[in-house]
PDB file of C-alpha atoms in Angstrom:
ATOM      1  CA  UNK A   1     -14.619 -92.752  85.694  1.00  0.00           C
ATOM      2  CA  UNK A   2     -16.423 -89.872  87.083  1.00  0.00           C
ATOM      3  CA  UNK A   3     -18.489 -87.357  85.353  1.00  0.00           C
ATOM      4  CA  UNK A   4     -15.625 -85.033  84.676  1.00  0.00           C
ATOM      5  CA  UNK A   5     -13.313 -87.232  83.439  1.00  0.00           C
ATOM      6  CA  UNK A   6     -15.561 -89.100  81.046  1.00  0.00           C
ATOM      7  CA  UNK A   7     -16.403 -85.369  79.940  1.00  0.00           C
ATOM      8  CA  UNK A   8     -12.709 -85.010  78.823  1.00  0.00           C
ATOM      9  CA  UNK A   9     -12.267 -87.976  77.798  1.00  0.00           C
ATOM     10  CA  UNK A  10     -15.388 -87.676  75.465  1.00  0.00           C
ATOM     11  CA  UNK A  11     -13.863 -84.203  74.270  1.00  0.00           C
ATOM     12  CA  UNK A  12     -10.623 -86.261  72.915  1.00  0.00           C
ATOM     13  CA  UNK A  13     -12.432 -88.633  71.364  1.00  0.00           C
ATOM     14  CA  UNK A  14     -14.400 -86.265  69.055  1.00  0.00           C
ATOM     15  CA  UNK A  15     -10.794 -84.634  68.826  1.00  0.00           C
ATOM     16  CA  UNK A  16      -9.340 -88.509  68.066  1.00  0.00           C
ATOM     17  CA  UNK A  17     -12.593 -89.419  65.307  1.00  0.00           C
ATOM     18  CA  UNK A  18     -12.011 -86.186  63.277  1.00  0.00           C
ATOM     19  CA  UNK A  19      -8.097 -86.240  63.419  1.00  0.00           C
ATOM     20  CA  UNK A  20      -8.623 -89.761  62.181  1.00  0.00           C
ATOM     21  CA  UNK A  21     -11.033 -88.864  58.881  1.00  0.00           C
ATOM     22  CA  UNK A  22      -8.721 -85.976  58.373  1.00  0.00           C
ATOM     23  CA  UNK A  23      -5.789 -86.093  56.170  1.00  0.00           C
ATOM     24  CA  UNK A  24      -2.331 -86.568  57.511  1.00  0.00           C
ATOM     25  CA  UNK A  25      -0.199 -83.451  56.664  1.00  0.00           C
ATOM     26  CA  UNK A  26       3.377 -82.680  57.787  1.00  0.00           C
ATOM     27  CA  UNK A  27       3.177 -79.608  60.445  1.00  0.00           C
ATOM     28  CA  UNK A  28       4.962 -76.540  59.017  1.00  0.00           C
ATOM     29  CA  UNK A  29       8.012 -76.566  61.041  1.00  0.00           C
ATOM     30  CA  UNK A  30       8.392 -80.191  60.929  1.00  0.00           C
ATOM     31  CA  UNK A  31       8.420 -82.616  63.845  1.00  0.00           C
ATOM     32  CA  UNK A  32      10.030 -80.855  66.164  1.00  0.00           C
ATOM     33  CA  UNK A  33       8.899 -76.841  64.717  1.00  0.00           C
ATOM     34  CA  UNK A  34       6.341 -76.554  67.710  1.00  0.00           C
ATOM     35  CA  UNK A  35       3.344 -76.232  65.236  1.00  0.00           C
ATOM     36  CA  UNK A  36       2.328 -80.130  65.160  1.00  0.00           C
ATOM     37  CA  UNK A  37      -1.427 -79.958  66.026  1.00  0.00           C
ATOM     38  CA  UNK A  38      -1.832 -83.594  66.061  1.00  0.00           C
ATOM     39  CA  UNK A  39      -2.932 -85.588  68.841  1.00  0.00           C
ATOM     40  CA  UNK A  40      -1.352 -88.899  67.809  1.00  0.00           C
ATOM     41  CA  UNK A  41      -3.302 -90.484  70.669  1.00  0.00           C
ATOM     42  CA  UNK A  42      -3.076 -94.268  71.950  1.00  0.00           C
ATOM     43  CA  UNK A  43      -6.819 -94.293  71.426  1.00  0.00           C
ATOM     44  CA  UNK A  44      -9.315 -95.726  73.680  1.00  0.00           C
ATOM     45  CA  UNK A  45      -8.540 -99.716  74.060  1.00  0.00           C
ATOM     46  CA  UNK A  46      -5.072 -98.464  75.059  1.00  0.00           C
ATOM     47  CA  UNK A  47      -6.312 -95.975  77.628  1.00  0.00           C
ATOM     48  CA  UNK A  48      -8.275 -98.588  79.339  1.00  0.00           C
ATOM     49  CA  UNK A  49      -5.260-101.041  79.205  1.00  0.00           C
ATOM     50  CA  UNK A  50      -2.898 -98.788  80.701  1.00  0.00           C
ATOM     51  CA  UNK A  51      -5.186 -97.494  83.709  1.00  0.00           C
ATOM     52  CA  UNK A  52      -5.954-100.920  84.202  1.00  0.00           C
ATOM     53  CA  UNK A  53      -1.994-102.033  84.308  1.00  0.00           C
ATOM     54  CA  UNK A  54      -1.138 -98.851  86.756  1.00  0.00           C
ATOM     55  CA  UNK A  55      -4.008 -99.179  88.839  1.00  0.00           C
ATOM     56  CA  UNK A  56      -2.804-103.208  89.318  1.00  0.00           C
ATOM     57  CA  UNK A  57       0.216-101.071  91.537  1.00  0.00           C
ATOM     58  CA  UNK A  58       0.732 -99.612  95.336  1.00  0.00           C
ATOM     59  CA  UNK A  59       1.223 -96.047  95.043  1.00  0.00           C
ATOM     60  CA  UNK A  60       2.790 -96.245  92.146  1.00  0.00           C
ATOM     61  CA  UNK A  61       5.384 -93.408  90.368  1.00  0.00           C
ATOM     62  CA  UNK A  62       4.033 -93.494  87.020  1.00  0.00           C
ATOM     63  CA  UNK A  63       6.411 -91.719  83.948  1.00  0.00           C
ATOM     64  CA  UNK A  64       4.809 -90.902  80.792  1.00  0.00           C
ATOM     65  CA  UNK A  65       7.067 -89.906  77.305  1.00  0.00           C
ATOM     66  CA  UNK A  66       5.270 -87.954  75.697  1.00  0.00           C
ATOM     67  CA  UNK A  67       2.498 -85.567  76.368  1.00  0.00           C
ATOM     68  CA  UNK A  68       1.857 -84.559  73.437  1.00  0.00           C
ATOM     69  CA  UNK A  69      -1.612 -83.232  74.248  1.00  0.00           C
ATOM     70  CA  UNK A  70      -2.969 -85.335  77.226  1.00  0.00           C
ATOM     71  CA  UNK A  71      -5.234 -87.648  76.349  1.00  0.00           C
ATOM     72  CA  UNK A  72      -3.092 -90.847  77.955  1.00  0.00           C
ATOM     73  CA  UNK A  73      -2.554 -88.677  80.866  1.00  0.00           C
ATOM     74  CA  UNK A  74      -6.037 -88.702  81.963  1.00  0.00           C
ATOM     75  CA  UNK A  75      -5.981 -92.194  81.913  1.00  0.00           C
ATOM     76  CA  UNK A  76      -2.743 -92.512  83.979  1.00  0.00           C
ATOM     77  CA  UNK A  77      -3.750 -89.679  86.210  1.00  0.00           C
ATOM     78  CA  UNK A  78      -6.869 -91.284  87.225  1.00  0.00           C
ATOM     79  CA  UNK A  79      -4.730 -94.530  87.824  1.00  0.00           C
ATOM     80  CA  UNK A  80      -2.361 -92.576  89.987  1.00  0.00           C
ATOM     81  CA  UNK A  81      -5.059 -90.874  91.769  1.00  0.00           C
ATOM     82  CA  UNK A  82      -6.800 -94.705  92.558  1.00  0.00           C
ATOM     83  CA  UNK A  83      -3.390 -95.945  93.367  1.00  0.00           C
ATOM     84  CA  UNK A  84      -2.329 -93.397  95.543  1.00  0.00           C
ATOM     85  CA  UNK A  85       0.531 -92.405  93.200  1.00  0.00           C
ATOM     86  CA  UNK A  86       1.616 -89.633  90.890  1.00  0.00           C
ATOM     87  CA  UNK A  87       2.352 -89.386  87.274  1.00  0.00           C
ATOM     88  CA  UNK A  88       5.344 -87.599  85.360  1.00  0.00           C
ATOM     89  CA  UNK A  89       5.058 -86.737  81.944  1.00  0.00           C
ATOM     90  CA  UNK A  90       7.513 -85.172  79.802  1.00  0.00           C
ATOM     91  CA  UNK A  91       7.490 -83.382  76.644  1.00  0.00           C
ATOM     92  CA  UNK A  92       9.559 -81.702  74.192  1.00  0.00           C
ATOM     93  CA  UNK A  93       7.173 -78.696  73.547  1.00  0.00           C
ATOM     94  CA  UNK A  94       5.351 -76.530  75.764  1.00  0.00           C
ATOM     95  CA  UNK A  95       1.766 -75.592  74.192  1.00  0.00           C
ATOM     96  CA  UNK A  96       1.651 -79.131  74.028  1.00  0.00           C
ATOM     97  CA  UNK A  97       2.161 -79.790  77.697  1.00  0.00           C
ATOM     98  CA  UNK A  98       0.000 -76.735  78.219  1.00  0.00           C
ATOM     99  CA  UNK A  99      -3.080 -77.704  76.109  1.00  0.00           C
ATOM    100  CA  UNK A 100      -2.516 -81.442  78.459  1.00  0.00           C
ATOM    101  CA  UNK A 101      -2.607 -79.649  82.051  1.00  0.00           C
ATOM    102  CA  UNK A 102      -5.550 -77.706  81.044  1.00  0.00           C
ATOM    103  CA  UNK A 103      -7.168 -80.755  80.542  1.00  0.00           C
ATOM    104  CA  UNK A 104      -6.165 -82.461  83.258  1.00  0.00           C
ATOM    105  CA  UNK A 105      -7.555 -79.562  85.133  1.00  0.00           C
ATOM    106  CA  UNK A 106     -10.966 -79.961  83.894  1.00  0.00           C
ATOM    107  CA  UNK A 107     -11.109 -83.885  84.455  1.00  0.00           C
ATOM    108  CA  UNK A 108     -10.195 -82.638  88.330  1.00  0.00           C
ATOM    109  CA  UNK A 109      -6.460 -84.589  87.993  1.00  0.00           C
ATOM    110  CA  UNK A 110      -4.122 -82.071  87.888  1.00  0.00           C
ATOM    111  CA  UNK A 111      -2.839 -82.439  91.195  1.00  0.00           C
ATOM    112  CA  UNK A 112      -1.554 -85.613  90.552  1.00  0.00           C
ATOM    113  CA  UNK A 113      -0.014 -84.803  87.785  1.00  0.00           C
ATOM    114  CA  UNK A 114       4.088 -83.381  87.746  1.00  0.00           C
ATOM    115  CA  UNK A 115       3.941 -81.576  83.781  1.00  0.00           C
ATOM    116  CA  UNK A 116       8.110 -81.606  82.709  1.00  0.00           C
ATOM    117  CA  UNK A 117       8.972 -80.249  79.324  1.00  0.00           C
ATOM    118  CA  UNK A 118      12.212 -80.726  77.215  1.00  0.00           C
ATOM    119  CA  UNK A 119      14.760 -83.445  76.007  1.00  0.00           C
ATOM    120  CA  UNK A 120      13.222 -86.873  77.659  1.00  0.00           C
ATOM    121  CA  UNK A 121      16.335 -88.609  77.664  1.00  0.00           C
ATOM    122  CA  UNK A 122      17.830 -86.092  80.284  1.00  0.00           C
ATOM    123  CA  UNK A 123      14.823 -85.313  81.960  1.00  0.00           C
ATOM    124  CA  UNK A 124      14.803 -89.069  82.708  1.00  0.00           C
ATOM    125  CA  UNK A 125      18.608 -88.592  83.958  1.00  0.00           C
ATOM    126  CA  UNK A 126      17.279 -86.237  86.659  1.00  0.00           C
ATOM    127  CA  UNK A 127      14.946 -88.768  88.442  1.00  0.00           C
ATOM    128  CA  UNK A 128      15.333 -89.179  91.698  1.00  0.00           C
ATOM    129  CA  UNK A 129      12.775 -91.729  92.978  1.00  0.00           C
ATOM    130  CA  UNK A 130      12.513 -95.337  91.359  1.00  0.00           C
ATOM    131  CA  UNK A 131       9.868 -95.640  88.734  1.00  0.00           C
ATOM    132  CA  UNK A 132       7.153 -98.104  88.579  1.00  0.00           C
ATOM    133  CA  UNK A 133       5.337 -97.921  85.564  1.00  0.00           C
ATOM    134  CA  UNK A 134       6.878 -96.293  82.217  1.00  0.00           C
ATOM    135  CA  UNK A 135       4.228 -95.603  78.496  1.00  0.00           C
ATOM    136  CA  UNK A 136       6.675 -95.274  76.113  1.00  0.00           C
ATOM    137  CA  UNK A 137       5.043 -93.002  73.427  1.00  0.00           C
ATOM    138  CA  UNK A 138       7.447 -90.603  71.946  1.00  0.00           C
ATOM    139  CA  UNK A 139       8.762 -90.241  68.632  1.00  0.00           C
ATOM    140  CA  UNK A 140       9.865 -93.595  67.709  1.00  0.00           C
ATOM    141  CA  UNK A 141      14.120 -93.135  67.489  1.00  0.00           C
ATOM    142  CA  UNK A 142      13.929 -92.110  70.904  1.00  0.00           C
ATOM    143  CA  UNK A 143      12.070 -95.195  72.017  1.00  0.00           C
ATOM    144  CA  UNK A 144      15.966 -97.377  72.585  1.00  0.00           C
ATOM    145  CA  UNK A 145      17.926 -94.272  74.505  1.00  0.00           C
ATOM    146  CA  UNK A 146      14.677 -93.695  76.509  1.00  0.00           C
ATOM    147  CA  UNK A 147      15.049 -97.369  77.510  1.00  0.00           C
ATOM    148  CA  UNK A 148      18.757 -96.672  78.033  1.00  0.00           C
ATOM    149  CA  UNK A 149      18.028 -94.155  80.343  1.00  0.00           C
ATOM    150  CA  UNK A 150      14.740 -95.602  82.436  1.00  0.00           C
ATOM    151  CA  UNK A 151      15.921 -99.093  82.757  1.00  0.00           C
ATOM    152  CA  UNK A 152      18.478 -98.742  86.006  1.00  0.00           C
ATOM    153  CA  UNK A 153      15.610 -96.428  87.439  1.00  0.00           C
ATOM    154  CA  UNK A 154      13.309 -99.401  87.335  1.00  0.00           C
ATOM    155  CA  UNK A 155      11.606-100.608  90.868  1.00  0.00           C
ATOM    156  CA  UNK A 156      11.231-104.188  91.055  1.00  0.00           C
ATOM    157  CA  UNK A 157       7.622-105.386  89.716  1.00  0.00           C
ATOM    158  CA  UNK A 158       7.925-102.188  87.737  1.00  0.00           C
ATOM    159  CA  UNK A 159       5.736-102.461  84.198  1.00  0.00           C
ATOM    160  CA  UNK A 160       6.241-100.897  81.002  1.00  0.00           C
ATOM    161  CA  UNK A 161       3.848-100.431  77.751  1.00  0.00           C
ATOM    162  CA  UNK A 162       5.472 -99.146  74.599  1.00  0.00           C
ATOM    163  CA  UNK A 163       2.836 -98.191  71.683  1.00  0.00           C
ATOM    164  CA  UNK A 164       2.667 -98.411  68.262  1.00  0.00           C
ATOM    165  CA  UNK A 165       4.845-101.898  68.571  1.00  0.00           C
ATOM    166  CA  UNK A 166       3.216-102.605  65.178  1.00  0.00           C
ATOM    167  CA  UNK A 167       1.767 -99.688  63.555  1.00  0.00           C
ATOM    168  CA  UNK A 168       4.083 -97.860  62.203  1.00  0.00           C
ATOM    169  CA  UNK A 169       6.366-101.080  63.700  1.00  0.00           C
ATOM    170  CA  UNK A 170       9.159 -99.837  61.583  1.00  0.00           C
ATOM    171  CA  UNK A 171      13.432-100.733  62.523  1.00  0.00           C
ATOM    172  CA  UNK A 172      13.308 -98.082  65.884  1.00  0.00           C
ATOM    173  CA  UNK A 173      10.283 -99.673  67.527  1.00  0.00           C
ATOM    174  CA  UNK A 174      11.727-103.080  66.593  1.00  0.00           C
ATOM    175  CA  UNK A 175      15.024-102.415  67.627  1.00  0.00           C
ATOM    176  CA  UNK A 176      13.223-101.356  71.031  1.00  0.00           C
ATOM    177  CA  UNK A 177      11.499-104.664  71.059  1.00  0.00           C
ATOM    178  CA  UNK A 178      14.850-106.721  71.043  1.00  0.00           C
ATOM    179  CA  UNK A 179      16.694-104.663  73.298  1.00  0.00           C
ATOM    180  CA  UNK A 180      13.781-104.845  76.244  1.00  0.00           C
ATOM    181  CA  UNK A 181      13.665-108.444  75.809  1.00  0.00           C
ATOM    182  CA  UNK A 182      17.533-108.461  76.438  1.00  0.00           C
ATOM    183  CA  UNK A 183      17.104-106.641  79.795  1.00  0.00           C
ATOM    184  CA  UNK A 184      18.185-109.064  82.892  1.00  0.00           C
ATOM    185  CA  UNK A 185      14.696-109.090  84.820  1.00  0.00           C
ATOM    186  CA  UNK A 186      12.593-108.279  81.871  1.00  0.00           C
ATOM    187  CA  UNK A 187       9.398-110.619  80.999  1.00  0.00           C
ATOM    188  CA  UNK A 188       7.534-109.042  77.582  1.00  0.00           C
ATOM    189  CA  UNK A 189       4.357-109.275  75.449  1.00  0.00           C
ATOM    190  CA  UNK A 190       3.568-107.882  72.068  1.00  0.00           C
ATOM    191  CA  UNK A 191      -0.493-107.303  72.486  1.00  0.00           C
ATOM    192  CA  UNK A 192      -2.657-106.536  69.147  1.00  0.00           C
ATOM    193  CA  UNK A 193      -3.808-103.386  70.931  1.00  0.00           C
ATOM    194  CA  UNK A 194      -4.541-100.213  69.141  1.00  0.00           C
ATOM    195  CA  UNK A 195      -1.346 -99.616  67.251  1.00  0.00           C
ATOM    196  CA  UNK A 196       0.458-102.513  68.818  1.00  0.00           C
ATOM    197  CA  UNK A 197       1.565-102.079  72.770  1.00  0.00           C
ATOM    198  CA  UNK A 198       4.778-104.221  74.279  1.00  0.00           C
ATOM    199  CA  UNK A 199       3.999-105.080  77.608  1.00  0.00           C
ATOM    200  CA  UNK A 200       6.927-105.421  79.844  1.00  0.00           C
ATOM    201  CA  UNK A 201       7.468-106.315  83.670  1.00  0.00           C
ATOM    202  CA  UNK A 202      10.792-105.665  85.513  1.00  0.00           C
ATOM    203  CA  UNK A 203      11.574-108.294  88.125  1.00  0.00           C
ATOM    204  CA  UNK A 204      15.251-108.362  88.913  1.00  0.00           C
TER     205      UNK A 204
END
């Protein structure tokens, strides 16, 4: 990583340690009331997994769900920019996706990045070129239509990392689990990672 990167990254994870010794309070307009200040980040051991994974690819189009405020998109815009790729990420609300490209801006990867905002599940519709590396990290009951909607957009030797497989792990991210393992084409890991990443790898 280069000096501006680390930078931001080093930003987030004061950001991460405090949000983490903090206690966990339900934003005022609920989930989806655009006033949910927390980062809800993959955390570090994740970051490095992911940029490893996406880096492993030939100019690769990278899709992220879920913004939320950027810290896994440094990781997969530095990938991208290695790789010779580009990275999508989509989210629901807009300072989110704002706070993420000014970021990205600072850590000199904004130009690989393509910032989307709204419903995932029909921004994924709209796709036009074939995907080749999905982080699923959304709220959890949109982890199986997500899936749904990504799958037929898969290239071959496409990968894809869902997080917190086992923390919370409750009936959405397991339903998630069964129904990626049911795929035609689809190879997958659970890894003790952070909060619990499936690992999964598109062949067909």
């Amino acid at each position: 990583m280069d000096s501006k990167i680390q930078d931001v990254l080093d930003t987030y994870h004061v950001m991460i340690r405090e949000e983490q010794n903090s206690p966990r309070q339900l934003a005022p307009g609920g989930r989806d009331g655009g006033q949910d200040m927390r980062l809800r980040a993959v955390g570090r051991e994740t970051g490095q997994l992911i940029n490893i994974l996406a880096k492993s690819l030939e100019k690769p189009v990278i899709l992220e769900l879920g913004t939320s405020f950027g810290y896994s998109g440094i990781w997969l815009a530095e990938a991208a920019r290695s790789a010779g790729g580009r990275l999508i990420t989509m989210e629901l609300h807009e300072y989110k996706s704002e706070h993420a490209k000014g970021m990205a801006t600072k850590a000199g990867l904004a130009d690989w990045i393509d910032f989307r905002i709204g419903d995932a599940v029909e921004m994924i519709g709209h796709l036009t070129d074939g995907i080749d590396f999905v982080l699923v990290d959304l709220w959890k009951d949109l982890y199986l239509p997500c899936l749904e909607a990504f799958y037929p957009k898969l290239n071959p030797g496409a990968i894809i990392v869902a997080d917190n497989m086992l923390r919370p792990g409750d009936e959405n991210v397991r339903q998630y689990g069964k129904a990626i393992r049911a795929k035609p084409g689809i190879t997958s890991v659970l890894f003790p990672v952070g909060s619990g990443i499936e690992v999964s790898r598109f062949d067909r």
